[in-house]
């Protein structure tokens, strides 16, 4: 009987871990997509990829998980650029990627000004 209880506890822990990871990935996906829409760039592959998980100390003293994600975007449909974002819980703490104020200006080597 104790084995069944331990298996149920382990199963619940695995489910909680998986559920939290899915929720973080969905949050990261919406943040990446919204950033690409705001910057008027293409969001490639319509997904994010988890790139890391590490513990951090929350404000209340407990340990929490910091999850890193990457996504790809393109200004011109040819060049693939990588964006990165970091979530602590569901809060965005770091973002590197397209911004609404940035635009790529192509360099024309044939033009002599």
PDB file of C-alpha atoms in Angstrom:
ATOM      1  CA  UNK A   1       0.000   0.000   0.000  1.00  0.00           C
ATOM      2  CA  UNK A   2       2.765   2.561   0.741  1.00  0.00           C
ATOM      3  CA  UNK A   3       4.182   1.932  -2.745  1.00  0.00           C
ATOM      4  CA  UNK A   4       0.914   2.975  -4.382  1.00  0.00           C
ATOM      5  CA  UNK A   5       0.802   6.161  -2.310  1.00  0.00           C
ATOM      6  CA  UNK A   6       4.403   7.003  -3.235  1.00  0.00           C
ATOM      7  CA  UNK A   7       3.641   6.387  -6.909  1.00  0.00           C
ATOM      8  CA  UNK A   8       0.608   8.671  -6.693  1.00  0.00           C
ATOM      9  CA  UNK A   9       2.687  11.412  -5.069  1.00  0.00           C
ATOM     10  CA  UNK A  10       5.406  11.033  -7.708  1.00  0.00           C
ATOM     11  CA  UNK A  11       2.792  11.116 -10.476  1.00  0.00           C
ATOM     12  CA  UNK A  12       1.229  14.271  -9.031  1.00  0.00           C
ATOM     13  CA  UNK A  13       4.664  15.940  -8.842  1.00  0.00           C
ATOM     14  CA  UNK A  14       5.445  15.048 -12.466  1.00  0.00           C
ATOM     15  CA  UNK A  15       2.046  16.352 -13.580  1.00  0.00           C
ATOM     16  CA  UNK A  16       2.541  19.623 -11.661  1.00  0.00           C
ATOM     17  CA  UNK A  17       5.999  20.085 -13.253  1.00  0.00           C
ATOM     18  CA  UNK A  18       4.640  19.395 -16.749  1.00  0.00           C
ATOM     19  CA  UNK A  19       1.640  21.689 -16.218  1.00  0.00           C
ATOM     20  CA  UNK A  20       3.842  24.579 -15.021  1.00  0.00           C
ATOM     21  CA  UNK A  21       6.209  24.083 -17.963  1.00  0.00           C
ATOM     22  CA  UNK A  22       3.304  24.145 -20.446  1.00  0.00           C
ATOM     23  CA  UNK A  23       1.827  27.281 -18.875  1.00  0.00           C
ATOM     24  CA  UNK A  24       5.216  29.043 -19.063  1.00  0.00           C
ATOM     25  CA  UNK A  25       5.667  28.005 -22.711  1.00  0.00           C
ATOM     26  CA  UNK A  26       2.209  29.335 -23.606  1.00  0.00           C
ATOM     27  CA  UNK A  27       2.988  32.643 -21.858  1.00  0.00           C
ATOM     28  CA  UNK A  28       6.345  32.883 -23.665  1.00  0.00           C
ATOM     29  CA  UNK A  29       4.637  32.122 -26.969  1.00  0.00           C
ATOM     30  CA  UNK A  30       2.117  34.924 -26.539  1.00  0.00           C
ATOM     31  CA  UNK A  31       4.855  37.386 -25.477  1.00  0.00           C
ATOM     32  CA  UNK A  32       7.047  36.498 -28.470  1.00  0.00           C
ATOM     33  CA  UNK A  33       4.148  36.684 -30.917  1.00  0.00           C
ATOM     34  CA  UNK A  34       2.966  40.038 -29.508  1.00  0.00           C
ATOM     35  CA  UNK A  35       6.498  41.485 -29.710  1.00  0.00           C
ATOM     36  CA  UNK A  36       6.772  40.438 -33.365  1.00  0.00           C
ATOM     37  CA  UNK A  37       3.377  41.933 -34.189  1.00  0.00           C
ATOM     38  CA  UNK A  38       4.278  45.209 -32.444  1.00  0.00           C
ATOM     39  CA  UNK A  39       7.615  45.412 -34.293  1.00  0.00           C
ATOM     40  CA  UNK A  40       5.998  44.458 -37.630  1.00  0.00           C
ATOM     41  CA  UNK A  41       8.312  41.479 -38.218  1.00  0.00           C
ATOM     42  CA  UNK A  42       7.626  37.862 -39.140  1.00  0.00           C
ATOM     43  CA  UNK A  43       7.397  35.419 -36.254  1.00  0.00           C
ATOM     44  CA  UNK A  44       8.957  32.258 -37.654  1.00  0.00           C
ATOM     45  CA  UNK A  45       7.850  28.702 -36.827  1.00  0.00           C
ATOM     46  CA  UNK A  46       4.951  30.024 -34.687  1.00  0.00           C
ATOM     47  CA  UNK A  47       6.511  28.549 -31.559  1.00  0.00           C
ATOM     48  CA  UNK A  48       9.061  29.030 -28.795  1.00  0.00           C
ATOM     49  CA  UNK A  49      11.671  26.551 -27.626  1.00  0.00           C
ATOM     50  CA  UNK A  50      12.600  26.076 -23.981  1.00  0.00           C
ATOM     51  CA  UNK A  51      16.329  26.718 -23.630  1.00  0.00           C
ATOM     52  CA  UNK A  52      16.882  26.459 -19.891  1.00  0.00           C
ATOM     53  CA  UNK A  53      15.499  26.172 -16.381  1.00  0.00           C
ATOM     54  CA  UNK A  54      17.237  27.289 -13.224  1.00  0.00           C
ATOM     55  CA  UNK A  55      16.238  28.032  -9.647  1.00  0.00           C
ATOM     56  CA  UNK A  56      16.085  31.571  -8.275  1.00  0.00           C
ATOM     57  CA  UNK A  57      15.201  33.103  -4.926  1.00  0.00           C
ATOM     58  CA  UNK A  58      11.771  34.755  -4.966  1.00  0.00           C
ATOM     59  CA  UNK A  59      10.966  37.945  -3.056  1.00  0.00           C
ATOM     60  CA  UNK A  60       9.247  35.949  -0.318  1.00  0.00           C
ATOM     61  CA  UNK A  61      12.364  33.813   0.258  1.00  0.00           C
ATOM     62  CA  UNK A  62      11.118  30.615  -1.393  1.00  0.00           C
ATOM     63  CA  UNK A  63      12.794  29.032  -4.396  1.00  0.00           C
ATOM     64  CA  UNK A  64      11.161  29.465  -7.778  1.00  0.00           C
ATOM     65  CA  UNK A  65      11.989  28.477 -11.345  1.00  0.00           C
ATOM     66  CA  UNK A  66      13.345  30.800 -13.992  1.00  0.00           C
ATOM     67  CA  UNK A  67      12.605  29.499 -17.497  1.00  0.00           C
ATOM     68  CA  UNK A  68      14.394  30.683 -20.641  1.00  0.00           C
ATOM     69  CA  UNK A  69      12.894  30.484 -24.118  1.00  0.00           C
ATOM     70  CA  UNK A  70      14.057  31.307 -27.630  1.00  0.00           C
ATOM     71  CA  UNK A  71      12.105  32.135 -30.768  1.00  0.00           C
ATOM     72  CA  UNK A  72      12.995  33.068 -34.332  1.00  0.00           C
ATOM     73  CA  UNK A  73      11.889  36.121 -36.270  1.00  0.00           C
ATOM     74  CA  UNK A  74      12.739  37.853 -39.533  1.00  0.00           C
ATOM     75  CA  UNK A  75      12.635  41.444 -40.740  1.00  0.00           C
ATOM     76  CA  UNK A  76      12.737  40.600 -44.438  1.00  0.00           C
ATOM     77  CA  UNK A  77      11.701  36.935 -44.704  1.00  0.00           C
ATOM     78  CA  UNK A  78      15.243  35.865 -45.629  1.00  0.00           C
ATOM     79  CA  UNK A  79      17.431  36.426 -42.592  1.00  0.00           C
ATOM     80  CA  UNK A  80      16.581  34.441 -39.448  1.00  0.00           C
ATOM     81  CA  UNK A  81      17.194  36.220 -36.131  1.00  0.00           C
ATOM     82  CA  UNK A  82      16.942  34.771 -32.628  1.00  0.00           C
ATOM     83  CA  UNK A  83      14.944  36.339 -29.817  1.00  0.00           C
ATOM     84  CA  UNK A  84      15.240  35.305 -26.186  1.00  0.00           C
ATOM     85  CA  UNK A  85      13.030  35.826 -23.178  1.00  0.00           C
ATOM     86  CA  UNK A  86      13.199  34.820 -19.538  1.00  0.00           C
ATOM     87  CA  UNK A  87      10.186  34.217 -17.306  1.00  0.00           C
ATOM     88  CA  UNK A  88      10.084  33.980 -13.533  1.00  0.00           C
ATOM     89  CA  UNK A  89       6.730  32.377 -12.922  1.00  0.00           C
ATOM     90  CA  UNK A  90       4.530  34.196 -15.425  1.00  0.00           C
ATOM     91  CA  UNK A  91       6.476  37.475 -15.142  1.00  0.00           C
ATOM     92  CA  UNK A  92       8.792  38.586 -17.954  1.00  0.00           C
ATOM     93  CA  UNK A  93      12.190  39.579 -16.528  1.00  0.00           C
ATOM     94  CA  UNK A  94      14.364  39.686 -19.665  1.00  0.00           C
ATOM     95  CA  UNK A  95      13.662  40.146 -23.372  1.00  0.00           C
ATOM     96  CA  UNK A  96      15.988  40.335 -26.357  1.00  0.00           C
ATOM     97  CA  UNK A  97      14.320  40.521 -29.730  1.00  0.00           C
ATOM     98  CA  UNK A  98      12.378  42.769 -32.055  1.00  0.00           C
ATOM     99  CA  UNK A  99      11.175  46.090 -30.746  1.00  0.00           C
ATOM    100  CA  UNK A 100       8.616  48.475 -32.186  1.00  0.00           C
ATOM    101  CA  UNK A 101      11.212  51.208 -32.732  1.00  0.00           C
ATOM    102  CA  UNK A 102      13.778  49.120 -34.608  1.00  0.00           C
ATOM    103  CA  UNK A 103      13.910  48.742 -38.337  1.00  0.00           C
ATOM    104  CA  UNK A 104      16.533  47.136 -40.550  1.00  0.00           C
ATOM    105  CA  UNK A 105      17.852  49.453 -43.242  1.00  0.00           C
ATOM    106  CA  UNK A 106      19.389  47.453 -46.075  1.00  0.00           C
ATOM    107  CA  UNK A 107      22.927  48.386 -46.994  1.00  0.00           C
ATOM    108  CA  UNK A 108      23.293  49.010 -50.715  1.00  0.00           C
ATOM    109  CA  UNK A 109      26.922  48.476 -51.776  1.00  0.00           C
ATOM    110  CA  UNK A 110      26.324  49.577 -55.379  1.00  0.00           C
ATOM    111  CA  UNK A 111      25.233  53.068 -54.407  1.00  0.00           C
ATOM    112  CA  UNK A 112      27.980  55.727 -54.175  1.00  0.00           C
ATOM    113  CA  UNK A 113      26.884  58.807 -52.256  1.00  0.00           C
TER     114      UNK A 113
END
